[in-house]
Amino acid sequence: MIINIQRFTEQEKPHWDRLEALLQRRERDGLARMELPDIVEFHALYERAAADLARLSTYSGERDIRQYLEALVARAYGEVHETRRHAVRFRPLHWLTTVLPCTFRRHIRAFWLAVAVTLVGCVLGSFSIGLDATAKDILMPFPHLRQDPSQRVADEETESDNRMEGRKARGAAWYVTHNTKVAITTMALGVTWGVGTIVLLFTNGVMLGAVCADYAIAGETPFMVGWLLPHGSVEIPAIVLAGQAGLILALALIGWGDAVPLRQRLRRSTRDLMTIMGGVAILLAWAGFIESFLSQYHEPTIPYWVKIAFGSIQLLLLCAYLALAGRKHEKAEAE
Amino acid sequence: MTQRRATLTIQTPEGIAFPLVLADPVVRFLALAIDRGCIYIASIVLSSALNLLGVISPDLAGATIMLAIFVLSIGYPIFLEWTWQGQTLGKRIMRLRVIDEDGLRLHFDQIVIRNLLRFVDALPAFYLVGGIASIVNARGQRLGDLAANTIVIRHPRILSPDLEQIAPPAYNSLRDYPHLVARLRQQLPPEGAHLALQAVLRRERFDDSARVELFAEIRTYLAELTPFPAESTESMSDEQYVRNVVDVVFRTEPSPSVTPLDLSKR
């Protein structure tokens, strides 16, 4: 086919410009809905540009026009052929009350697996300390955990009330950043077909079990529960949720009994991963605050029963939220 | 090891194919280094500004700085890739862009996941895991790209040929046959046109004998694609023939030369 390139360009340029303008508007405000006439026009312009590209594709001297059209068609292609659910404006309340708990329940098997791995680690850590008390030098990551529990309880119960004064906020920031890094790594290691995630969850479980057993054997159970429960009732579930996200990623990679191709499986899981990790970030921010402003204060400043009651109620509320929130929406969607 | 590809061709249902040039791991590393530098500088500026909070409470200032630097280091690539459609400052300088693996629109969740997986790609140091993954992978994807279904492409700077280096022929007899010129432009593949142009631009670099041989070969190739009447080309050297072809292919407008019609008017 022979074409007069000059006339062709003059004739088609206004259509390319219009397509470019629509694309720019779309890219600038991607969340805005397009009206039906705009959609019809956009599709017609895309097809026209694609046809122009086909006509030019073997036309040797017009490399610049061809490359311009390739870029234009590539951008429009991404918009026209996108079949994933359209990104809607983020509604924080809806996300918190519906999207997050529904996503959590949709992948409940991955969550139970993460819980099981953590519990196995806990049991092993407890047994290790029970059998050999010197194992805590290996099992416990922080130096203050390695000291004698009774000694620590005696020290902290006799210290002045304001021992955290002047470093509470920095402490909270450190807990938030450190725990968030651990959570992200736990999720990201799902890319190792879940092996890395399982190892991290198991290791966390071992450390937790070892600490609990160490204090229980020393007869300091009220101190230990009062110390760990206020922040642990949120922090530990958050790490397990990150493990759930890692296992979702791993399951998408492995694809057991799923005939859908790998890329589609991964595409399907990214939004759920982001949702769960969003929830993890919120939980860890709260846990960091509690750990610094409440958990580090013991009797006589705060009675243990108050801290234990606070942690227990918090845990119950978290369980109720994850188990019950958004049920109506789920039912409505099912119907 | 998978064979690494330089381009990824997207084929649309309309039968149109467009190539995407995949980014080289080395260029990606340079872009990353620029981004890390930006984060470092921004951290220093942010810390200095937030230090002023120390007047109210040193504890609060320390906590705010710690959180701000943490949010900055994680949020910088996410925020910029979202607002600049797949580019950070480093990527923009190195002319790179993150896009969906199938050429579709890049979603926010893809950006978040590819950036959170940096925690694994960066292990054990200097992005060793991510670097190895992107070298081994046929599409140059690090683990974060694999999980998020994204690729990083390069937009090479497209320079139009510098035709000023080629003096326009005083009279190009090929232009007397516009229908054949149009056919030649249609039949000559882009690679062939580029070859002819480069041969003319680099003529001084060839030995005399090599130059004669090269232009003879290119002329034969061009003449086979679109033969022009013998009376218009028989007295023309091979090099002049190629020059005239480059002139009609790359110059849309006729060169400001003296035409036979102009001569007759004089």
Coordinates of C-alpha atoms in Angstrom, one line a residue:
Chain A
M1 CA 0.0 0.0 0.0
I2 CA 1.4 3.4 -1.0
I3 CA 0.4 6.4 1.1
N4 CA 1.1 10.1 0.9
I5 CA 2.8 10.5 4.2
Q6 CA 2.3 14.2 4.4
R7 CA -1.4 14.1 3.7
F8 CA -1.7 11.1 5.9
T9 CA -0.1 12.9 8.9
E10 CA -2.1 16.1 8.3
Q11 CA -5.3 14.1 8.2
E12 CA -4.6 11.9 11.2
K13 CA -2.8 14.2 13.6
P14 CA -6.0 15.8 15.0
H15 CA -7.2 12.3 16.0
W16 CA -3.9 11.4 17.6
D17 CA -3.9 14.7 19.5
R18 CA -7.4 14.1 20.8
L19 CA -6.5 10.6 21.9
E20 CA -3.4 12.0 23.7
A21 CA -5.6 14.6 25.4
L22 CA -8.1 11.9 26.6
L23 CA -5.2 9.8 27.8
Q24 CA -3.6 12.7 29.7
R25 CA -6.9 13.4 31.4
R26 CA -7.3 9.8 32.3
E27 CA -3.7 9.5 33.7
R28 CA -4.1 12.8 35.6
D29 CA -7.3 11.8 37.2
G30 CA -7.3 8.0 36.9
L31 CA -10.1 7.7 39.5
A32 CA -12.6 9.8 37.6
R33 CA -15.3 7.9 35.8
M34 CA -15.4 8.3 32.0
E35 CA -18.9 9.1 30.6
L36 CA -20.2 6.8 27.9
P37 CA -19.7 9.2 25.0
D38 CA -16.1 9.6 26.1
I39 CA -15.6 5.9 26.3
V40 CA -17.0 5.4 22.8
E41 CA -14.8 8.2 21.4
F42 CA -11.7 6.9 23.3
H43 CA -12.2 3.4 21.9
A44 CA -12.7 4.7 18.3
L45 CA -9.6 6.8 18.5
Y46 CA -7.6 3.9 19.9
E47 CA -8.6 1.7 17.0
R48 CA -7.9 4.5 14.5
A49 CA -4.4 5.0 15.9
A50 CA -3.8 1.3 15.9
A51 CA -4.8 1.1 12.3
D52 CA -2.6 4.1 11.5
L53 CA 0.3 2.3 13.1
A54 CA -0.4 -0.8 11.1
R55 CA -0.3 1.3 7.9
L56 CA 2.9 3.0 8.9
S57 CA 4.7 -0.1 10.3
T58 CA 6.6 -0.8 7.1
Y59 CA 7.0 2.7 6.0
S60 CA 10.8 3.1 6.3
G61 CA 11.5 6.8 6.5
E62 CA 8.9 7.7 9.1
R63 CA 10.7 6.2 12.2
D64 CA 9.8 9.1 14.4
I65 CA 6.1 9.1 13.6
R66 CA 6.0 5.3 14.0
Q67 CA 7.7 5.4 17.4
Y68 CA 5.3 8.2 18.5
L69 CA 2.3 6.1 17.4
E70 CA 3.8 3.0 19.1
A71 CA 4.0 4.9 22.4
L72 CA 0.5 6.3 22.0
V73 CA -1.1 3.0 21.1
A74 CA 0.8 1.3 24.0
R75 CA -0.6 3.8 26.5
A76 CA -4.1 3.5 25.1
Y77 CA -3.9 -0.3 25.0
G78 CA -3.3 -0.4 28.7
E79 CA -6.5 1.6 29.3
V80 CA -8.7 -0.3 26.8
H81 CA -7.7 -3.8 27.6
E82 CA -7.6 -3.4 31.4
T83 CA -10.0 -6.0 32.8
R84 CA -9.1 -5.8 36.5
R85 CA -11.6 -4.2 38.8
H86 CA -11.4 -0.5 38.4
A87 CA -9.6 1.4 41.1
V88 CA -12.2 3.3 43.1
R89 CA -11.5 6.2 45.4
F90 CA -10.1 5.0 48.6
R91 CA -12.7 5.0 51.4
P92 CA -10.8 4.5 54.7
L93 CA -13.9 3.6 56.8
H94 CA -15.2 1.0 54.2
W95 CA -11.7 -0.4 53.9
L96 CA -11.4 -0.7 57.7
T97 CA -14.8 -2.1 58.4
T98 CA -15.3 -4.3 55.4
V99 CA -12.4 -4.8 53.0
L100 CA -9.7 -5.7 55.5
P101 CA -11.7 -8.3 57.5
C102 CA -13.3 -9.8 54.4
T103 CA -9.8 -10.2 52.8
F104 CA -8.5 -11.8 56.0
R105 CA -11.3 -14.3 56.1
R106 CA -11.0 -15.1 52.3
H107 CA -7.5 -16.4 53.1
I108 CA -8.3 -18.0 56.5
R109 CA -6.4 -21.2 55.7
A110 CA -3.1 -19.3 55.2
F111 CA -3.8 -17.6 58.5
W112 CA -4.3 -20.9 60.4
L113 CA -1.2 -22.2 58.8
A114 CA 0.8 -19.2 60.0
V115 CA -0.7 -19.7 63.5
A116 CA 0.2 -23.4 63.5
V117 CA 3.8 -22.6 62.5
T118 CA 4.1 -20.0 65.2
L119 CA 2.6 -22.3 67.8
V120 CA 4.9 -25.2 66.9
G121 CA 7.8 -22.7 67.4
C122 CA 6.4 -21.6 70.8
V123 CA 6.1 -25.2 72.0
L124 CA 9.6 -26.0 70.8
G125 CA 11.0 -22.8 72.5
S126 CA 9.2 -23.7 75.7
F127 CA 10.5 -27.2 75.7
S128 CA 14.1 -26.1 75.0
I129 CA 14.1 -23.7 78.0
G130 CA 12.4 -26.4 80.1
L131 CA 15.1 -28.9 79.3
D132 CA 18.1 -26.6 79.3
A133 CA 17.9 -23.1 80.9
T134 CA 21.2 -22.2 79.3
A135 CA 19.6 -22.4 75.8
K136 CA 18.2 -18.8 76.3
D137 CA 21.5 -17.4 75.4
I138 CA 20.9 -18.8 71.9
L139 CA 17.1 -18.4 71.7
M140 CA 16.6 -14.9 73.0
P141 CA 17.5 -12.0 70.7
F142 CA 17.7 -9.1 73.2
P143 CA 20.2 -8.9 76.2
H144 CA 17.6 -7.8 78.7
L145 CA 15.7 -11.0 78.1
R146 CA 18.7 -13.1 79.0
Q147 CA 18.9 -11.9 82.6
D148 CA 17.3 -13.8 85.5
P149 CA 13.5 -13.2 85.3
S150 CA 13.1 -12.8 89.1
Q151 CA 16.0 -10.3 89.2
R152 CA 14.4 -8.3 86.4
V153 CA 11.0 -8.3 88.1
A154 CA 12.6 -7.1 91.4
D155 CA 14.6 -4.4 89.6
E156 CA 11.7 -3.1 87.6
E157 CA 9.1 -3.2 90.4
T158 CA 11.4 -1.1 92.6
E159 CA 12.5 1.4 90.0
S160 CA 11.0 4.9 90.1
D161 CA 7.7 5.5 88.2
N162 CA 9.3 7.7 85.6
R163 CA 12.0 5.3 84.3
M164 CA 10.7 5.7 80.8
E165 CA 10.5 9.5 81.1
G166 CA 12.2 11.3 78.2
R167 CA 12.4 8.3 75.9
K168 CA 8.8 7.0 75.6
A169 CA 8.2 8.5 72.2
R170 CA 11.5 7.3 70.8
G171 CA 10.8 3.9 72.2
A172 CA 7.5 3.8 70.5
A173 CA 9.0 4.9 67.2
W174 CA 11.7 2.2 67.5
Y175 CA 9.2 -0.5 68.2
V176 CA 7.0 0.6 65.3
T177 CA 9.9 0.7 62.7
H178 CA 11.6 -2.5 63.9
N179 CA 8.4 -4.5 64.0
T180 CA 7.2 -3.1 60.6
K181 CA 10.5 -4.2 59.1
V182 CA 10.1 -7.7 60.5
A183 CA 6.5 -7.8 59.2
I184 CA 7.4 -6.7 55.7
T185 CA 10.3 -9.2 55.6
T186 CA 7.9 -11.9 56.7
M187 CA 5.5 -11.1 53.9
A188 CA 8.2 -10.6 51.3
L189 CA 9.9 -13.9 52.0
G190 CA 6.7 -15.5 50.7
V191 CA 8.4 -15.1 47.4
T192 CA 10.8 -18.0 48.4
W193 CA 7.7 -20.3 47.9
G194 CA 6.9 -19.6 51.6
V195 CA 10.0 -21.2 53.0
G196 CA 11.4 -17.9 54.3
T197 CA 8.1 -16.9 55.8
I198 CA 7.7 -20.2 57.6
V199 CA 11.2 -19.9 59.0
L200 CA 10.6 -16.4 60.3
L201 CA 7.3 -17.3 61.9
F202 CA 8.8 -20.4 63.4
T203 CA 11.8 -18.4 64.8
N204 CA 9.4 -15.8 66.3
G205 CA 7.4 -18.6 67.9
V206 CA 10.6 -20.1 69.4
M207 CA 11.6 -16.8 70.9
L208 CA 8.1 -16.2 72.3
G209 CA 7.8 -19.7 73.7
A210 CA 11.3 -19.5 75.3
V211 CA 10.6 -16.1 77.0
C212 CA 7.2 -17.3 78.3
A213 CA 8.6 -20.6 79.6
D214 CA 11.6 -18.8 81.2
Y215 CA 9.3 -16.4 83.2
A216 CA 6.8 -19.2 84.0
I217 CA 9.5 -21.5 85.4
A218 CA 10.8 -18.7 87.5
G219 CA 7.3 -18.2 89.0
E220 CA 6.9 -14.7 87.4
T221 CA 3.8 -15.5 85.3
P222 CA 1.7 -12.5 86.4
F223 CA 4.6 -10.1 85.5
M224 CA 5.2 -11.9 82.1
V225 CA 1.5 -11.8 81.1
G226 CA 1.1 -8.2 82.3
W227 CA 4.2 -7.2 80.4
L228 CA 3.5 -9.1 77.1
L229 CA -0.3 -9.1 76.8
P230 CA -1.0 -5.3 76.4
H231 CA 1.1 -5.0 73.3
G232 CA 1.6 -8.6 72.4
S233 CA -2.2 -9.1 71.9
V234 CA -1.8 -6.8 68.9
E235 CA 1.8 -7.2 67.9
I236 CA 1.9 -11.0 67.7
P237 CA -1.4 -11.2 65.6
A238 CA 0.1 -8.5 63.3
I239 CA 3.2 -10.6 62.7
V240 CA 1.0 -13.7 62.1
L241 CA -1.1 -11.6 59.6
A242 CA 2.1 -10.7 57.8
G243 CA 2.9 -14.4 57.7
Q244 CA -0.6 -15.0 56.3
A245 CA 0.3 -12.5 53.5
G246 CA 3.6 -14.2 52.8
L247 CA 1.8 -17.6 52.6
I248 CA -0.8 -16.1 50.2
L249 CA 2.1 -15.0 48.0
A250 CA 3.6 -18.4 48.3
L251 CA 0.4 -20.2 47.4
A252 CA 0.0 -17.9 44.4
L253 CA 3.5 -18.9 43.2
I254 CA 3.0 -22.6 43.9
G255 CA -0.6 -22.7 42.6
W256 CA -1.7 -26.0 44.0
G257 CA -4.8 -27.2 42.3
D258 CA -5.2 -23.9 40.5
A259 CA -5.4 -24.1 36.7
V260 CA -5.0 -20.4 36.4
P261 CA -1.6 -19.3 34.9
L262 CA 1.1 -18.0 37.3
R263 CA 0.8 -14.4 36.2
Q264 CA -2.9 -14.3 36.7
R265 CA -2.6 -15.9 40.1
L266 CA -0.1 -13.3 41.2
R267 CA -2.2 -10.5 39.7
R268 CA -5.1 -11.8 41.7
S269 CA -3.2 -11.8 45.0
T270 CA -1.4 -8.4 44.9
R271 CA -4.4 -6.3 46.1
D272 CA -5.1 -8.8 49.0
L273 CA -1.4 -8.6 50.0
M274 CA -1.5 -4.8 50.1
T275 CA -4.8 -4.9 52.1
I276 CA -3.4 -7.2 54.7
M277 CA -0.1 -5.4 55.0
G278 CA -2.1 -2.1 55.5
G279 CA -3.9 -3.8 58.4
V280 CA -0.5 -5.0 59.8
A281 CA 0.9 -1.5 59.6
I282 CA -2.0 -0.1 61.7
L283 CA -1.8 -2.8 64.3
L284 CA 2.0 -2.4 64.6
A285 CA 1.7 1.4 65.0
W286 CA -0.8 0.8 67.9
A287 CA 1.3 -2.0 69.4
G288 CA 4.4 0.2 69.4
F289 CA 2.6 3.0 71.2
I290 CA 1.2 0.6 73.8
E291 CA 4.6 -1.2 74.3
S292 CA 6.3 2.1 75.1
F293 CA 3.6 3.9 77.0
L294 CA 1.9 1.0 78.9
S295 CA 3.8 -2.4 78.8
Q296 CA 7.0 -1.1 80.3
Y297 CA 5.2 0.1 83.5
H298 CA 4.7 -2.6 86.2
E299 CA 3.4 -2.9 89.7
P300 CA 3.1 -0.8 91.8
T301 CA 2.7 1.9 89.1
I302 CA 0.0 -0.1 87.3
P303 CA -1.5 -3.3 88.8
Y304 CA -1.0 -6.4 86.7
W305 CA -4.6 -7.2 86.6
V306 CA -5.3 -3.9 84.9
K307 CA -2.7 -4.6 82.2
I308 CA -3.9 -8.2 81.8
A309 CA -7.5 -7.1 81.5
F310 CA -6.5 -4.4 79.0
G311 CA -4.6 -6.9 76.8
S312 CA -7.4 -9.6 77.1
I313 CA -10.1 -7.1 76.1
Q314 CA -7.9 -5.8 73.2
L315 CA -7.3 -9.4 72.0
L316 CA -11.0 -10.2 72.2
L317 CA -11.9 -7.1 70.2
L318 CA -9.4 -7.9 67.6
C319 CA -10.7 -11.4 67.2
A320 CA -14.3 -10.2 67.0
Y321 CA -13.3 -7.5 64.4
L322 CA -11.5 -10.0 62.2
A323 CA -14.2 -12.7 62.6
L324 CA -17.4 -10.5 62.3
A325 CA -16.8 -7.2 60.6
G326 CA -18.1 -6.9 57.0
R327 CA -20.2 -10.0 57.2
K328 CA -23.2 -8.2 55.8
H329 CA -21.2 -7.1 52.8
E330 CA -20.0 -10.6 52.2
K331 CA -23.6 -11.9 52.4
A332 CA -24.8 -9.3 50.0
E333 CA -22.0 -10.1 47.5
A334 CA -22.8 -13.8 47.8
E335 CA -26.5 -13.2 47.0
Chain B
M1 CA 19.7 -19.9 32.7
T2 CA 16.9 -18.3 30.7
Q3 CA 17.9 -16.4 27.5
R4 CA 17.7 -12.7 28.4
R5 CA 15.7 -10.7 25.9
A6 CA 16.4 -7.1 25.0
T7 CA 12.8 -6.2 24.0
L8 CA 9.3 -7.4 24.9
T9 CA 6.8 -7.2 22.1
I10 CA 3.2 -6.7 23.1
Q11 CA 0.7 -8.0 20.5
T12 CA -2.7 -6.4 20.7
P13 CA -6.0 -8.2 19.8
E14 CA -6.2 -5.7 16.9
G15 CA -3.0 -7.4 15.4
I16 CA -0.7 -4.5 16.2
A17 CA 2.6 -5.2 17.8
F18 CA 4.8 -2.7 19.6
P19 CA 8.2 -3.4 21.1
L20 CA 9.2 -2.4 24.7
V21 CA 13.0 -2.1 25.4
L22 CA 13.8 -3.9 28.6
A23 CA 16.0 -2.1 31.1
D24 CA 19.5 -3.4 31.7
P25 CA 20.3 -4.4 35.3
V26 CA 23.3 -2.1 35.4
V27 CA 21.2 0.9 34.4
R28 CA 18.6 0.0 36.9
F29 CA 21.3 -0.2 39.6
L30 CA 22.5 3.3 38.6
A31 CA 18.9 4.6 38.9
L32 CA 18.7 2.9 42.3
A33 CA 21.9 4.6 43.4
I34 CA 20.5 8.0 42.4
D35 CA 17.3 7.3 44.4
R36 CA 19.3 6.2 47.4
G37 CA 21.2 9.4 47.2
C38 CA 18.0 11.4 47.0
I39 CA 16.6 9.6 50.0
Y40 CA 19.8 10.3 51.9
I41 CA 19.8 14.0 51.1
A42 CA 16.0 14.2 51.9
S43 CA 16.7 12.5 55.2
I44 CA 19.3 15.0 56.2
V45 CA 17.1 17.9 55.3
L46 CA 14.1 16.3 57.1
S47 CA 16.1 15.6 60.2
S48 CA 17.4 19.2 60.4
A49 CA 13.9 20.5 60.0
L50 CA 12.4 18.1 62.6
N51 CA 15.2 18.8 65.0
L52 CA 13.4 22.1 65.7
L53 CA 10.8 20.1 67.5
G54 CA 13.5 19.5 70.1
V55 CA 12.6 22.9 71.5
I56 CA 9.2 21.4 72.6
S57 CA 10.5 17.9 73.5
P58 CA 13.8 16.2 72.5
D59 CA 12.0 12.8 72.9
L60 CA 9.3 13.9 70.4
A61 CA 11.8 15.2 68.0
G62 CA 13.8 12.0 68.1
A63 CA 10.7 9.9 67.5
T64 CA 9.4 12.0 64.7
I65 CA 12.8 11.9 62.9
M66 CA 13.0 8.1 63.3
L67 CA 9.5 7.7 61.9
A68 CA 9.9 10.3 59.1
I69 CA 13.1 8.6 57.8
F70 CA 11.5 5.2 57.9
V71 CA 8.4 6.4 56.0
L72 CA 10.6 8.3 53.6
S73 CA 12.7 5.3 52.7
I74 CA 9.7 3.1 52.1
G75 CA 7.3 5.7 50.8
Y76 CA 9.7 7.5 48.3
P77 CA 9.6 4.9 45.5
I78 CA 5.9 4.1 46.1
F79 CA 4.8 7.8 46.1
L80 CA 6.9 8.7 43.0
E81 CA 6.1 5.6 41.0
W82 CA 2.4 6.3 41.6
T83 CA 2.4 10.0 40.8
W84 CA 4.9 9.8 37.9
Q85 CA 3.4 6.7 36.4
G86 CA 6.2 4.3 37.1
Q87 CA 9.1 6.6 37.5
T88 CA 11.2 7.8 40.4
L89 CA 13.8 10.5 40.1
G90 CA 16.6 8.0 39.3
K91 CA 14.4 6.2 36.8
R92 CA 13.5 9.5 35.1
I93 CA 17.1 10.5 34.8
M94 CA 18.1 7.1 33.4
R95 CA 15.0 7.1 31.2
L96 CA 13.4 4.0 32.8
R97 CA 9.8 3.3 33.6
V98 CA 8.0 0.6 35.5
I99 CA 5.0 -0.8 33.6
D100 CA 2.6 -3.7 33.9
E101 CA 4.0 -6.9 32.4
D102 CA 1.2 -7.1 29.9
G103 CA 1.4 -3.5 28.9
L104 CA -1.7 -2.8 31.0
R105 CA -2.3 0.1 33.4
L106 CA 0.0 0.0 36.5
H107 CA -2.1 -0.4 39.6
F108 CA -1.3 1.0 43.0
D109 CA -1.1 -2.4 44.6
Q110 CA 1.5 -3.5 42.1
I111 CA 3.6 -0.5 43.0
V112 CA 3.3 -1.2 46.7
I113 CA 4.1 -4.9 46.4
R114 CA 7.1 -4.5 44.1
N115 CA 8.6 -1.9 46.6
L116 CA 7.9 -3.9 49.7
L117 CA 9.6 -6.9 48.2
R118 CA 12.8 -4.8 48.1
F119 CA 13.3 -6.1 51.6
V120 CA 14.2 -9.5 50.0
D121 CA 15.7 -8.2 46.8
A122 CA 18.2 -6.1 48.8
L123 CA 19.4 -9.2 50.7
P124 CA 22.1 -9.9 51.8
A125 CA 23.6 -6.6 50.6
F126 CA 23.7 -4.3 47.6
Y127 CA 20.6 -5.9 46.0
L128 CA 22.5 -9.1 45.4
V129 CA 19.3 -11.3 45.3
G130 CA 17.4 -8.8 43.2
G131 CA 20.4 -8.3 40.9
I132 CA 20.9 -12.1 40.3
A133 CA 17.1 -12.5 39.8
S134 CA 17.0 -9.8 37.2
I135 CA 20.0 -11.2 35.3
V136 CA 18.6 -14.7 35.3
N137 CA 15.1 -13.7 34.4
A138 CA 14.3 -13.4 30.7
R139 CA 12.4 -10.2 31.3
G140 CA 14.9 -8.7 33.7
Q141 CA 12.5 -8.9 36.6
R142 CA 13.8 -8.9 40.2
L143 CA 11.7 -10.8 42.8
G144 CA 9.5 -7.7 43.5
D145 CA 8.7 -7.4 39.8
L146 CA 7.9 -11.1 39.5
A147 CA 5.4 -10.9 42.5
A148 CA 3.8 -7.7 41.2
N149 CA 3.7 -8.6 37.5
T150 CA 5.8 -5.6 36.5
I151 CA 8.7 -4.9 34.2
V152 CA 11.1 -2.0 33.9
I153 CA 11.5 -0.6 30.4
R154 CA 13.9 1.9 28.9
H155 CA 12.9 4.8 26.7
P156 CA 15.9 5.4 24.5
R157 CA 16.4 9.0 23.5
I158 CA 15.2 9.0 19.9
L159 CA 17.3 11.3 17.8
S160 CA 16.2 12.2 14.3
P161 CA 19.0 11.6 11.7
D162 CA 21.2 14.6 11.3
L163 CA 20.6 15.2 7.6
E164 CA 22.5 18.5 7.7
Q165 CA 25.7 16.4 7.5
I166 CA 24.5 15.2 4.1
A167 CA 24.6 17.9 1.5
P168 CA 21.4 17.7 -0.5
P169 CA 22.1 16.7 -4.1
A170 CA 21.9 19.5 -6.6
Y171 CA 19.4 17.6 -8.6
N172 CA 17.8 14.3 -7.5
S173 CA 16.6 12.5 -10.6
L174 CA 14.6 10.0 -8.4
R175 CA 12.2 12.8 -7.5
D176 CA 11.0 12.8 -11.1
Y177 CA 9.2 9.6 -10.3
P178 CA 7.1 10.3 -7.2
H179 CA 5.1 7.1 -7.6
L180 CA 8.3 5.1 -7.5
V181 CA 9.6 7.1 -4.5
A182 CA 6.4 6.4 -2.7
R183 CA 6.8 2.7 -3.5
L184 CA 10.4 2.7 -2.3
R185 CA 9.5 4.4 1.0
Q186 CA 6.8 1.7 1.5
Q187 CA 9.0 -1.3 0.6
L188 CA 12.2 -0.3 2.2
P189 CA 12.3 -1.7 5.8
P190 CA 13.4 0.6 8.6
E191 CA 16.6 -1.4 9.0
G192 CA 17.4 -1.0 5.3
A193 CA 16.8 2.8 5.5
H194 CA 19.0 3.1 8.6
L195 CA 21.8 1.1 6.9
A196 CA 21.8 3.4 3.8
L197 CA 21.8 6.5 6.0
Q198 CA 24.6 5.3 8.2
A199 CA 26.7 4.3 5.1
V200 CA 26.4 7.9 3.8
L201 CA 27.0 9.5 7.2
R202 CA 30.2 7.3 7.8
R203 CA 31.6 7.4 4.3
E204 CA 34.8 9.1 5.4
R205 CA 35.7 6.2 7.7
F206 CA 35.8 3.5 5.1
D207 CA 38.8 2.6 2.9
D208 CA 38.3 3.5 -0.7
S209 CA 38.0 -0.1 -1.9
A210 CA 35.7 -1.0 1.0
R211 CA 33.5 2.1 0.3
V212 CA 33.1 1.2 -3.3
E213 CA 32.2 -2.3 -2.5
L214 CA 29.7 -1.3 0.3
F215 CA 27.8 1.2 -1.8
A216 CA 27.6 -1.2 -4.7
E217 CA 26.1 -3.8 -2.5
I218 CA 23.6 -1.3 -1.0
R219 CA 22.7 0.0 -4.5
T220 CA 22.0 -3.6 -5.6
Y221 CA 19.8 -4.1 -2.6
L222 CA 17.9 -0.9 -3.1
A223 CA 17.5 -1.3 -6.9
E224 CA 16.0 -4.8 -6.3
L225 CA 13.4 -3.4 -3.9
T226 CA 12.2 -0.7 -6.3
P227 CA 13.8 -0.4 -9.7
F228 CA 13.9 3.1 -11.2
P229 CA 14.0 3.6 -15.0
A230 CA 17.5 3.1 -16.4
E231 CA 17.7 6.6 -18.0
S232 CA 17.4 8.2 -14.5
T233 CA 20.1 6.1 -12.9
E234 CA 22.5 4.8 -15.5
S235 CA 25.1 7.6 -15.3
M236 CA 24.9 7.7 -11.5
S237 CA 27.6 6.3 -9.3
D238 CA 26.6 3.7 -6.6
E239 CA 27.3 6.2 -3.8
Q240 CA 25.3 8.9 -5.5
Y241 CA 22.4 6.5 -6.0
V242 CA 22.4 5.7 -2.2
R243 CA 22.6 9.4 -1.4
N244 CA 19.6 10.1 -3.6
V245 CA 17.7 7.3 -2.0
V246 CA 18.5 8.6 1.5
D247 CA 17.4 12.1 0.3
V248 CA 14.0 10.9 -0.9
V249 CA 13.4 8.6 2.1
F250 CA 14.4 10.9 4.9
R251 CA 13.6 14.3 3.5
T252 CA 9.8 14.7 3.2
E253 CA 10.2 18.0 1.4
P254 CA 12.3 18.1 -1.8
S255 CA 15.8 19.5 -1.2
P256 CA 16.1 23.1 -2.2
S257 CA 18.0 22.2 -5.3
V258 CA 17.9 23.5 -8.8
T259 CA 15.5 21.5 -10.9
P260 CA 15.4 21.0 -14.7
L261 CA 12.3 23.2 -14.7
D262 CA 14.1 26.0 -12.8
L263 CA 17.0 25.7 -15.3
S264 CA 14.7 26.0 -18.2
K265 CA 13.2 29.1 -16.7
R266 CA 16.6 30.7 -16.4

